[in-house]
Amino acid sequence: MKIDRLSTYLQRVGDRPRVLLRVTTDDGIDGWTEIYNHGPDLAYPAIVEFIADQIAGIDASRVTFVNQLLHQSARFPQGALGLAAIAAVDHALWDIAAKAAGVPVYQLLGGRVRDRVRVYAGLYSAPDVPELRDRTAELHATLGVDAFKLSPYRRDLHRSRFGIVARELGDWFGDIREAHPDEWEFAFDAHGCLWEPRQAVDLAAALAPNEPMFLEEPIRPEYLPAWGRIRSEMAVPLATGESLYSPNEFLGLLSVQGADIIQPDICVVGGLTQMRKIATLAEAHDVPVAPHNPLGPLATAANLHFAAATWNFSILEYKPDDVSWCHDPYVPTGGHLELRPDRPGWGIEIDETALAQDDWVHWERKVPVRKDGSTAWM
């Protein structure tokens, strides 16, 4: 069962571009994955082609060996593009290994510690309450979801006085609470747009009276001591991690007590192999893991198997986007994703006929500009 070839496909998930990867063994077993669209996304096929030469002929069941080999193949620590490509290979190999054994991936991780995986719906916007109530009611009726994540910004953050931004957030969250069942949960993702710790504390203070599930990434990730400071001054759960790449970086965050919840992205940190190391570090610091997952069916499948086998997992981000290339994705029922113990590998099928033609969409980040003409984070 040796690695024979790697194939990439230019597809989409919703309105975002996505490169899919298939790893095929010499005895015909396929492993599938999707690659995180960090950008420049069209660099990934070339990176995968480079990686293919390094791992050709290796036993596909040696998942940890290949992951370590690819980490060590670069003289300097891998960055966003390299780790996303390594994660893709890692996930394809886990899929192959589990299919060869005839079991779900989570069974290779020591078996399940839970029967189902709770999700929250990522909405990523800040709509007026009547519009929000319609959307949350629909998701609850169809998927059973009772936890949601919103943007905390009701106005242009970079062209408004910050006190108004925070005050409007607090008033809006109060209205949200009044319009929804008390048991429902709401989180807020600040998207790392701030870099002044004081502003993060002010956002948290605005949210605190109405008990958010968490405030996510209110400041930039680079300076870890600032995370220890804001957590000590905040009265709401602080979550972060999507912009951190390695167990070492998460250890730094945990060591300064900079988060109540960590949110590593399994497609960013180098795959399931590295994600498990990060979860172990978090468990040793009494911190739960709520994976970042605004991606498609294959990323959701990888996260589900991680969550099924990880005791300190708490809740998974879920983005309800349809795709043409997977007709049996994991879809929540009762607010949870059910395991598929009778299906080997990731437990989903890829429609290869849908991959015969590229279904690519161009997307790029738009950097905001402040009143004085300088750029800002978004």
Short mmCIF file of C-alpha atoms in Angstrom, two decimals:
data_model
loop_
_atom_site.label_atom_id
_atom_site.label_comp_id
_atom_site.label_asym_id
_atom_site.label_seq_id
_atom_site.Cartn_x
_atom_site.Cartn_y
_atom_site.Cartn_z
CA MET A 1 0.00 0.00 0.00
CA LYS A 2 2.52 2.54 -1.22
CA ILE A 3 1.84 6.16 -2.17
CA ASP A 4 1.58 6.21 -5.94
CA ARG A 5 0.27 9.62 -7.03
CA LEU A 6 -1.25 12.88 -5.82
CA SER A 7 -3.98 14.65 -7.82
CA THR A 8 -5.45 18.11 -7.28
CA TYR A 9 -8.81 19.54 -8.36
CA LEU A 10 -9.86 23.18 -8.55
CA GLN A 11 -13.31 23.40 -7.00
CA ARG A 12 -15.36 25.61 -4.70
CA VAL A 13 -17.27 25.55 -1.42
CA GLY A 14 -20.05 28.11 -1.60
CA ASP A 15 -18.47 31.30 -2.90
CA ARG A 16 -14.91 30.38 -1.86
CA PRO A 17 -12.27 28.61 -3.96
CA ARG A 18 -11.01 25.26 -2.75
CA VAL A 19 -8.30 22.88 -3.92
CA LEU A 20 -9.12 19.22 -3.34
CA LEU A 21 -6.43 16.58 -3.02
CA ARG A 22 -6.61 12.86 -3.77
CA VAL A 23 -3.78 10.54 -2.77
CA THR A 24 -3.85 7.16 -4.51
CA THR A 25 -1.91 4.07 -3.48
CA ASP A 26 -0.42 1.46 -5.78
CA ASP A 27 -3.22 -0.95 -4.83
CA GLY A 28 -5.92 1.56 -5.75
CA ILE A 29 -7.05 3.02 -2.41
CA ASP A 30 -7.92 6.73 -2.56
CA GLY A 31 -7.67 9.22 0.28
CA TRP A 32 -9.40 12.59 0.02
CA THR A 33 -9.05 16.02 1.59
CA GLU A 34 -9.56 19.74 0.98
CA ILE A 35 -6.88 22.39 1.37
CA TYR A 36 -7.42 25.57 3.36
CA ASN A 37 -7.70 28.58 1.05
CA HIS A 38 -5.04 30.81 2.62
CA GLY A 39 -4.12 32.24 -0.77
CA PRO A 40 -2.53 32.42 -3.21
CA ASP A 41 -4.70 29.36 -3.71
CA LEU A 42 -3.35 28.47 -7.15
CA ALA A 43 0.04 27.89 -5.53
CA TYR A 44 -1.24 24.66 -4.00
CA PRO A 45 -1.14 22.39 -7.08
CA ALA A 46 2.54 23.29 -7.54
CA ILE A 47 3.29 22.68 -3.85
CA VAL A 48 1.50 19.32 -3.99
CA GLU A 49 3.50 18.36 -7.08
CA PHE A 50 6.70 19.14 -5.17
CA ILE A 51 5.54 17.10 -2.17
CA ALA A 52 4.56 14.16 -4.36
CA ASP A 53 8.18 13.55 -5.32
CA GLN A 54 9.21 13.50 -1.65
CA ILE A 55 6.71 10.90 -0.50
CA ALA A 56 6.31 8.64 -3.56
CA GLY A 57 6.73 4.97 -2.69
CA ILE A 58 6.29 5.37 1.08
CA ASP A 59 3.86 3.05 2.86
CA ALA A 60 0.65 5.10 3.05
CA SER A 61 -0.15 3.73 6.52
CA ARG A 62 2.92 5.51 7.97
CA VAL A 63 0.92 8.69 8.54
CA THR A 64 2.99 10.11 11.39
CA PHE A 65 6.24 9.34 9.59
CA VAL A 66 5.13 11.21 6.47
CA ASN A 67 3.88 14.16 8.52
CA GLN A 68 7.21 14.46 10.31
CA LEU A 69 9.16 13.99 7.08
CA LEU A 70 7.33 16.85 5.41
CA HIS A 71 7.84 19.11 8.43
CA GLN A 72 11.56 18.36 8.36
CA SER A 73 11.90 18.73 4.59
CA ALA A 74 12.09 22.51 5.00
CA ARG A 75 15.09 24.20 6.60
CA PHE A 76 12.88 26.83 8.29
CA PRO A 77 9.55 26.31 10.10
CA GLN A 78 6.70 25.79 7.70
CA GLY A 79 4.29 28.68 7.17
CA ALA A 80 0.67 28.94 6.14
CA LEU A 81 0.94 27.42 2.65
CA GLY A 82 3.35 24.65 3.59
CA LEU A 83 1.36 23.56 6.64
CA ALA A 84 -1.93 23.60 4.72
CA ALA A 85 -0.38 21.30 2.11
CA ILE A 86 1.06 19.02 4.81
CA ALA A 87 -2.35 18.91 6.49
CA ALA A 88 -3.93 17.85 3.21
CA VAL A 89 -1.50 14.97 2.72
CA ASP A 90 -1.93 13.98 6.37
CA HIS A 91 -5.70 13.81 6.04
CA ALA A 92 -5.62 11.85 2.80
CA LEU A 93 -3.32 9.30 4.44
CA TRP A 94 -5.56 8.95 7.50
CA ASP A 95 -8.45 8.30 5.11
CA ILE A 96 -6.40 5.63 3.29
CA ALA A 97 -5.19 3.95 6.47
CA ALA A 98 -8.71 3.70 7.89
CA LYS A 99 -10.16 2.44 4.61
CA ALA A 100 -7.46 -0.23 4.43
CA ALA A 101 -8.35 -1.32 7.97
CA GLY A 102 -12.09 -1.14 7.23
CA VAL A 103 -12.81 1.24 10.13
CA PRO A 104 -13.63 4.92 10.68
CA VAL A 105 -10.62 7.16 11.24
CA TYR A 106 -11.60 7.79 14.85
CA GLN A 107 -11.20 4.07 15.54
CA LEU A 108 -7.49 4.37 14.68
CA LEU A 109 -7.23 7.17 17.27
CA GLY A 110 -8.25 4.94 20.17
CA GLY A 111 -11.97 4.89 19.52
CA ARG A 112 -14.73 7.34 20.29
CA VAL A 113 -15.13 9.16 23.59
CA ARG A 114 -18.54 10.60 22.60
CA ASP A 115 -21.52 9.46 20.57
CA ARG A 116 -22.06 12.65 18.55
CA VAL A 117 -20.40 16.01 17.93
CA ARG A 118 -22.09 19.28 18.86
CA VAL A 119 -21.87 22.16 16.37
CA TYR A 120 -22.57 25.85 16.20
CA ALA A 121 -23.56 27.63 12.99
CA GLY A 122 -21.16 30.24 11.72
CA LEU A 123 -23.17 33.20 10.40
CA TYR A 124 -20.27 35.73 10.23
CA SER A 125 -22.48 38.82 9.94
CA ALA A 126 -24.32 41.27 12.20
CA PRO A 127 -27.89 41.48 10.86
CA ASP A 128 -30.80 43.32 12.43
CA VAL A 129 -32.58 41.21 15.01
CA PRO A 130 -35.70 40.36 12.93
CA GLU A 131 -33.51 39.10 10.07
CA LEU A 132 -31.29 37.21 12.51
CA ARG A 133 -34.31 35.64 14.22
CA ASP A 134 -35.57 34.34 10.87
CA ARG A 135 -32.16 32.83 10.08
CA THR A 136 -31.62 31.21 13.47
CA ALA A 137 -35.18 29.86 13.49
CA GLU A 138 -34.61 28.26 10.09
CA LEU A 139 -31.33 26.65 11.18
CA HIS A 140 -32.89 25.40 14.39
CA ALA A 141 -35.86 23.94 12.53
CA THR A 142 -33.77 22.21 9.85
CA LEU A 143 -30.59 21.28 11.74
CA GLY A 144 -31.54 21.53 15.40
CA VAL A 145 -28.74 24.05 15.96
CA ASP A 146 -29.05 26.21 19.07
CA ALA A 147 -25.64 27.89 19.05
CA PHE A 148 -24.52 30.58 16.60
CA LYS A 149 -21.53 32.81 15.87
CA LEU A 150 -21.92 36.41 14.73
CA SER A 151 -19.76 39.40 13.89
CA PRO A 152 -19.57 41.96 16.73
CA TYR A 153 -19.43 44.94 14.38
CA ARG A 154 -22.65 46.78 13.59
CA ARG A 155 -20.85 49.65 11.84
CA ASP A 156 -17.57 50.30 10.05
CA LEU A 157 -15.04 49.57 12.78
CA HIS A 158 -12.27 51.60 11.19
CA ARG A 159 -14.31 54.73 10.48
CA SER A 160 -16.23 55.06 13.75
CA ARG A 161 -15.46 56.05 17.31
CA PHE A 162 -14.77 52.81 19.12
CA GLY A 163 -16.97 53.64 22.09
CA ILE A 164 -19.96 53.70 19.75
CA VAL A 165 -18.96 50.34 18.25
CA ALA A 166 -18.82 48.74 21.71
CA ARG A 167 -22.01 50.39 22.99
CA GLU A 168 -24.03 49.34 19.94
CA LEU A 169 -22.72 45.78 20.31
CA GLY A 170 -23.94 45.60 23.89
CA ASP A 171 -27.39 46.97 23.04
CA TRP A 172 -27.71 44.65 20.04
CA PHE A 173 -26.73 41.56 22.02
CA GLY A 174 -29.33 42.47 24.63
CA ASP A 175 -31.98 42.58 21.90
CA ILE A 176 -30.75 39.24 20.55
CA ARG A 177 -31.16 37.63 23.96
CA GLU A 178 -34.71 38.95 24.31
CA ALA A 179 -35.66 37.61 20.86
CA HIS A 180 -34.34 34.06 21.36
CA PRO A 181 -34.78 31.20 23.83
CA ASP A 182 -32.64 31.67 26.91
CA GLU A 183 -30.89 28.32 26.40
CA TRP A 184 -29.51 29.29 22.98
CA GLU A 185 -25.89 30.37 22.80
CA PHE A 186 -24.25 33.18 20.83
CA ALA A 187 -20.56 33.72 20.20
CA PHE A 188 -18.88 36.69 18.54
CA ASP A 189 -15.88 36.59 16.21
CA ALA A 190 -13.89 39.84 16.11
CA HIS A 191 -11.65 38.45 13.30
CA GLY A 192 -8.38 39.80 14.72
CA CYS A 193 -9.27 43.28 13.47
CA LEU A 194 -8.07 45.01 16.64
CA TRP A 195 -4.51 45.35 17.84
CA GLU A 196 -5.07 47.49 20.93
CA PRO A 197 -5.70 45.26 23.98
CA ARG A 198 -7.84 47.92 25.68
CA GLN A 199 -10.38 47.74 22.86
CA ALA A 200 -10.67 43.97 23.23
CA VAL A 201 -11.45 44.42 26.93
CA ASP A 202 -14.10 47.02 26.06
CA LEU A 203 -15.75 44.66 23.55
CA ALA A 204 -15.86 41.96 26.19
CA ALA A 205 -17.38 44.35 28.73
CA ALA A 206 -20.15 45.22 26.27
CA LEU A 207 -20.96 41.53 25.79
CA ALA A 208 -20.60 40.39 29.40
CA PRO A 209 -24.08 41.27 30.75
CA ASN A 210 -25.67 38.85 28.27
CA GLU A 211 -23.21 35.96 28.73
CA PRO A 212 -21.76 35.13 25.30
CA MET A 213 -20.49 31.64 24.61
CA PHE A 214 -17.14 33.28 23.80
CA LEU A 215 -15.44 36.28 22.22
CA GLU A 216 -13.15 35.06 19.46
CA GLU A 217 -9.83 36.56 18.32
CA PRO A 218 -10.42 40.16 19.45
CA ILE A 219 -6.76 41.14 18.89
CA ARG A 220 -3.96 40.14 16.58
CA PRO A 221 -2.30 36.81 17.46
CA GLU A 222 1.37 37.73 17.28
CA TYR A 223 2.10 39.15 20.76
CA LEU A 224 1.13 36.40 23.19
CA PRO A 225 1.63 38.32 26.47
CA ALA A 226 -1.22 40.63 25.41
CA TRP A 227 -3.52 37.61 25.43
CA GLY A 228 -2.64 36.87 29.04
CA ARG A 229 -3.41 40.49 29.90
CA ILE A 230 -6.80 40.73 28.19
CA ARG A 231 -7.94 37.37 29.54
CA SER A 232 -7.19 38.56 33.09
CA GLU A 233 -9.29 41.69 32.47
CA MET A 234 -12.23 40.11 30.61
CA ALA A 235 -15.39 38.73 32.17
CA VAL A 236 -16.32 36.56 29.18
CA PRO A 237 -14.68 33.40 27.76
CA LEU A 238 -11.80 34.28 25.44
CA ALA A 239 -11.23 32.07 22.38
CA THR A 240 -8.46 32.09 19.80
CA GLY A 241 -6.18 29.88 17.75
CA GLU A 242 -7.10 29.91 14.07
CA SER A 243 -4.02 32.03 13.28
CA LEU A 244 -1.57 29.87 15.22
CA TYR A 245 0.28 27.16 13.33
CA SER A 246 2.12 24.77 15.63
CA PRO A 247 2.03 22.99 18.99
CA ASN A 248 4.85 25.32 20.04
CA GLU A 249 2.74 28.43 19.37
CA PHE A 250 -0.21 26.97 21.26
CA LEU A 251 2.07 26.09 24.15
CA GLY A 252 3.15 29.73 24.23
CA LEU A 253 -0.48 30.88 24.33
CA LEU A 254 -1.38 28.38 27.04
CA SER A 255 1.70 29.23 29.09
CA VAL A 256 0.64 32.89 29.40
CA GLN A 257 -2.93 31.73 30.21
CA GLY A 258 -4.09 33.58 27.14
CA ALA A 259 -7.28 31.67 26.27
CA ASP A 260 -10.27 29.97 27.87
CA ILE A 261 -10.92 28.06 24.62
CA ILE A 262 -8.46 27.26 21.85
CA GLN A 263 -9.54 27.07 18.22
CA PRO A 264 -6.87 25.37 16.11
CA ASP A 265 -7.77 24.72 12.48
CA ILE A 266 -7.05 21.13 11.54
CA CYS A 267 -6.35 22.21 7.94
CA VAL A 268 -3.90 24.91 9.09
CA VAL A 269 -1.78 23.33 11.82
CA GLY A 270 -0.44 20.45 9.76
CA GLY A 271 -3.36 18.05 9.99
CA LEU A 272 -4.93 15.63 12.42
CA THR A 273 -1.50 14.37 13.48
CA GLN A 274 -0.49 17.82 14.81
CA MET A 275 -4.02 18.67 16.01
CA ARG A 276 -3.91 15.80 18.50
CA LYS A 277 -0.66 17.14 19.99
CA ILE A 278 -2.26 20.57 20.44
CA ALA A 279 -5.32 19.06 22.13
CA THR A 280 -3.11 17.18 24.59
CA LEU A 281 -1.29 20.39 25.49
CA ALA A 282 -4.64 22.12 26.02
CA GLU A 283 -5.99 19.32 28.20
CA ALA A 284 -2.90 19.61 30.42
CA HIS A 285 -3.80 23.30 30.90
CA ASP A 286 -7.53 22.63 31.56
CA VAL A 287 -8.52 24.28 28.28
CA PRO A 288 -11.19 22.91 25.87
CA VAL A 289 -10.79 22.75 22.08
CA ALA A 290 -13.41 24.25 19.76
CA PRO A 291 -11.92 23.80 16.26
CA HIS A 292 -12.00 26.57 13.68
CA ASN A 293 -13.88 25.11 10.70
CA PRO A 294 -15.42 27.51 8.16
CA LEU A 295 -14.65 25.02 5.36
CA GLY A 296 -16.41 22.24 3.48
CA PRO A 297 -17.45 18.58 3.90
CA LEU A 298 -13.97 17.04 3.95
CA ALA A 299 -12.67 19.45 6.58
CA THR A 300 -15.81 18.89 8.63
CA ALA A 301 -15.29 15.13 8.37
CA ALA A 302 -11.69 15.42 9.62
CA ASN A 303 -12.85 17.57 12.52
CA LEU A 304 -15.64 15.15 13.38
CA HIS A 305 -13.22 12.25 13.71
CA PHE A 306 -10.85 14.39 15.79
CA ALA A 307 -13.74 15.43 18.03
CA ALA A 308 -15.05 11.89 18.36
CA ALA A 309 -11.72 10.72 19.82
CA THR A 310 -10.72 13.83 21.83
CA TRP A 311 -11.98 14.17 25.39
CA ASN A 312 -11.45 17.95 25.78
CA PHE A 313 -13.26 18.83 22.54
CA SER A 314 -16.20 21.16 23.23
CA ILE A 315 -18.02 22.35 20.07
CA LEU A 316 -17.34 22.52 16.32
CA GLU A 317 -17.84 25.41 13.94
CA TYR A 318 -20.13 24.43 11.05
CA LYS A 319 -20.78 26.37 7.84
CA PRO A 320 -23.80 25.06 5.89
CA ASP A 321 -22.59 25.31 2.28
CA ASP A 322 -23.62 22.88 -0.46
CA VAL A 323 -21.01 21.51 -2.86
CA SER A 324 -21.30 19.65 -6.14
CA TRP A 325 -18.66 17.03 -5.33
CA CYS A 326 -20.04 15.49 -2.12
CA HIS A 327 -23.61 14.28 -1.88
CA ASP A 328 -23.46 12.71 1.59
CA PRO A 329 -21.80 15.31 3.84
CA TYR A 330 -22.16 15.26 7.59
CA VAL A 331 -25.23 17.39 8.32
CA PRO A 332 -26.40 18.24 11.85
CA THR A 333 -29.49 16.70 13.35
CA GLY A 334 -30.55 17.94 16.74
CA GLY A 335 -27.57 20.31 16.67
CA HIS A 336 -25.07 17.44 16.44
CA LEU A 337 -23.19 15.53 13.77
CA GLU A 338 -23.78 11.81 14.09
CA LEU A 339 -20.88 9.36 13.75
CA ARG A 340 -20.92 6.76 10.99
CA PRO A 341 -19.40 3.66 12.58
CA ASP A 342 -20.23 1.44 9.59
CA ARG A 343 -18.34 3.59 7.07
CA PRO A 344 -14.54 3.40 6.81
CA GLY A 345 -12.22 6.38 6.42
CA TRP A 346 -13.83 9.79 6.71
CA GLY A 347 -17.24 8.25 6.08
CA ILE A 348 -18.19 10.34 3.04
CA GLU A 349 -17.99 9.76 -0.70
CA ILE A 350 -16.55 12.08 -3.35
CA ASP A 351 -18.34 12.34 -6.69
CA GLU A 352 -15.43 12.14 -9.13
CA THR A 353 -17.67 12.93 -12.09
CA ALA A 354 -18.25 16.38 -10.57
CA LEU A 355 -14.49 16.92 -10.56
CA ALA A 356 -14.09 16.33 -14.29
CA GLN A 357 -14.24 20.08 -14.88
CA ASP A 358 -12.80 22.87 -12.79
CA ASP A 359 -15.40 24.76 -10.75
CA TRP A 360 -13.16 27.56 -9.57
CA VAL A 361 -14.20 30.96 -8.25
CA HIS A 362 -11.85 33.87 -7.69
CA TRP A 363 -11.81 35.37 -4.20
CA GLU A 364 -9.43 37.70 -2.43
CA ARG A 365 -9.39 39.67 0.77
CA LYS A 366 -10.28 43.34 0.62
CA VAL A 367 -8.06 45.33 2.96
CA PRO A 368 -10.00 48.16 4.64
CA VAL A 369 -8.73 51.73 4.55
CA ARG A 370 -9.12 54.15 7.44
CA LYS A 371 -10.11 57.82 7.18
CA ASP A 372 -6.49 58.93 6.96
CA GLY A 373 -5.74 56.57 4.07
CA SER A 374 -3.78 54.00 6.07
CA THR A 375 -4.66 50.32 5.87
CA ALA A 376 -6.32 48.33 8.65
CA TRP A 377 -6.81 44.71 9.64
CA MET A 378 -9.95 42.92 8.53
#
